[in-house]
């Protein structure tokens, strides 16, 4: 996929991958990967209730806050 090429998990067998005209092969992998992030689109629920899963990112959220964000 494109992500594999952008992160240089694989280098292209033909041609080159560039960003703003700059060949990614000239960038150190550690530096390149430190400048990008991957956000996977696979949903994941932890063991527990839906409320617990919503609260996971903010452990001290009140029940009212959780209800509000679940409606948004």
PDB file of C-alpha atoms in Angstrom:
ATOM      1  CA  UNK A   1       0.000   0.000   0.000  1.00  0.00           C
ATOM      2  CA  UNK A   2       0.967   3.632  -0.121  1.00  0.00           C
ATOM      3  CA  UNK A   3       1.570   3.658   3.634  1.00  0.00           C
ATOM      4  CA  UNK A   4       4.221   0.948   3.267  1.00  0.00           C
ATOM      5  CA  UNK A   5       5.970   3.068   0.655  1.00  0.00           C
ATOM      6  CA  UNK A   6       5.614   6.364   2.542  1.00  0.00           C
ATOM      7  CA  UNK A   7       7.033   4.849   5.734  1.00  0.00           C
ATOM      8  CA  UNK A   8       9.680   3.015   3.719  1.00  0.00           C
ATOM      9  CA  UNK A   9       8.673  -0.381   5.051  1.00  0.00           C
ATOM     10  CA  UNK A  10       9.316  -1.248   1.393  1.00  0.00           C
ATOM     11  CA  UNK A  11      11.231   0.706  -1.219  1.00  0.00           C
ATOM     12  CA  UNK A  12       9.755   0.776  -4.726  1.00  0.00           C
ATOM     13  CA  UNK A  13      11.315  -1.639  -7.218  1.00  0.00           C
ATOM     14  CA  UNK A  14      10.845   0.924  -9.984  1.00  0.00           C
ATOM     15  CA  UNK A  15      10.580   4.684  -9.829  1.00  0.00           C
ATOM     16  CA  UNK A  16      10.668   6.676  -6.622  1.00  0.00           C
ATOM     17  CA  UNK A  17       8.401   8.058  -3.936  1.00  0.00           C
ATOM     18  CA  UNK A  18       8.652  11.801  -3.422  1.00  0.00           C
ATOM     19  CA  UNK A  19       7.105  14.402  -1.164  1.00  0.00           C
ATOM     20  CA  UNK A  20       7.238  17.909  -2.624  1.00  0.00           C
ATOM     21  CA  UNK A  21       9.748  16.589  -5.145  1.00  0.00           C
ATOM     22  CA  UNK A  22      12.117  15.225  -2.481  1.00  0.00           C
ATOM     23  CA  UNK A  23      13.076  11.541  -2.866  1.00  0.00           C
ATOM     24  CA  UNK A  24      12.221   9.667   0.340  1.00  0.00           C
ATOM     25  CA  UNK A  25      15.214   7.346  -0.132  1.00  0.00           C
ATOM     26  CA  UNK A  26      17.384  10.320   0.858  1.00  0.00           C
ATOM     27  CA  UNK A  27      15.655  10.588   4.251  1.00  0.00           C
ATOM     28  CA  UNK A  28      16.724   8.396   7.170  1.00  0.00           C
ATOM     29  CA  UNK A  29      13.928   5.985   8.085  1.00  0.00           C
ATOM     30  CA  UNK A  30      13.979   6.970  11.764  1.00  0.00           C
ATOM     31  CA  UNK A  31      13.690  10.654  10.881  1.00  0.00           C
ATOM     32  CA  UNK A  32      10.951  10.034   8.321  1.00  0.00           C
ATOM     33  CA  UNK A  33       8.870   7.897  10.670  1.00  0.00           C
ATOM     34  CA  UNK A  34       9.318  10.417  13.479  1.00  0.00           C
ATOM     35  CA  UNK A  35       7.579  13.065  11.356  1.00  0.00           C
ATOM     36  CA  UNK A  36       4.477  11.034  10.500  1.00  0.00           C
ATOM     37  CA  UNK A  37       1.753   9.185  12.354  1.00  0.00           C
ATOM     38  CA  UNK A  38      -0.639   6.415  11.420  1.00  0.00           C
ATOM     39  CA  UNK A  39      -4.218   6.439  12.652  1.00  0.00           C
ATOM     40  CA  UNK A  40      -5.781   3.058  12.034  1.00  0.00           C
ATOM     41  CA  UNK A  41      -9.441   3.027  11.131  1.00  0.00           C
ATOM     42  CA  UNK A  42     -10.181  -0.335  12.705  1.00  0.00           C
ATOM     43  CA  UNK A  43     -12.488   0.161  15.684  1.00  0.00           C
ATOM     44  CA  UNK A  44     -11.380  -1.498  18.891  1.00  0.00           C
ATOM     45  CA  UNK A  45     -13.248  -1.918  22.141  1.00  0.00           C
ATOM     46  CA  UNK A  46     -11.530  -2.804  25.386  1.00  0.00           C
ATOM     47  CA  UNK A  47     -13.047  -5.293  27.804  1.00  0.00           C
ATOM     48  CA  UNK A  48     -15.746  -3.499  29.794  1.00  0.00           C
ATOM     49  CA  UNK A  49     -18.819  -1.438  29.120  1.00  0.00           C
ATOM     50  CA  UNK A  50     -19.191   1.116  26.339  1.00  0.00           C
ATOM     51  CA  UNK A  51     -19.057   3.797  29.047  1.00  0.00           C
ATOM     52  CA  UNK A  52     -15.704   2.374  30.218  1.00  0.00           C
ATOM     53  CA  UNK A  53     -14.413   2.476  26.645  1.00  0.00           C
ATOM     54  CA  UNK A  54     -15.453   6.117  26.217  1.00  0.00           C
ATOM     55  CA  UNK A  55     -13.895   6.981  29.575  1.00  0.00           C
ATOM     56  CA  UNK A  56     -10.618   5.247  28.638  1.00  0.00           C
ATOM     57  CA  UNK A  57      -9.010   8.441  27.314  1.00  0.00           C
ATOM     58  CA  UNK A  58     -10.068  10.525  30.310  1.00  0.00           C
ATOM     59  CA  UNK A  59     -10.320   8.352  33.396  1.00  0.00           C
ATOM     60  CA  UNK A  60     -11.788  11.046  35.653  1.00  0.00           C
ATOM     61  CA  UNK A  61     -14.628  12.058  33.320  1.00  0.00           C
ATOM     62  CA  UNK A  62     -18.005  12.283  35.001  1.00  0.00           C
ATOM     63  CA  UNK A  63     -20.993  10.247  33.850  1.00  0.00           C
ATOM     64  CA  UNK A  64     -22.568  13.486  32.580  1.00  0.00           C
ATOM     65  CA  UNK A  65     -19.510  14.242  30.421  1.00  0.00           C
ATOM     66  CA  UNK A  66     -19.551  10.738  28.990  1.00  0.00           C
ATOM     67  CA  UNK A  67     -23.244  11.003  28.112  1.00  0.00           C
ATOM     68  CA  UNK A  68     -22.634  14.380  26.440  1.00  0.00           C
ATOM     69  CA  UNK A  69     -19.743  13.183  24.262  1.00  0.00           C
ATOM     70  CA  UNK A  70     -21.598  10.019  23.314  1.00  0.00           C
ATOM     71  CA  UNK A  71     -24.420  12.177  21.912  1.00  0.00           C
ATOM     72  CA  UNK A  72     -22.064  14.455  19.940  1.00  0.00           C
TER      73      UNK A  72
END
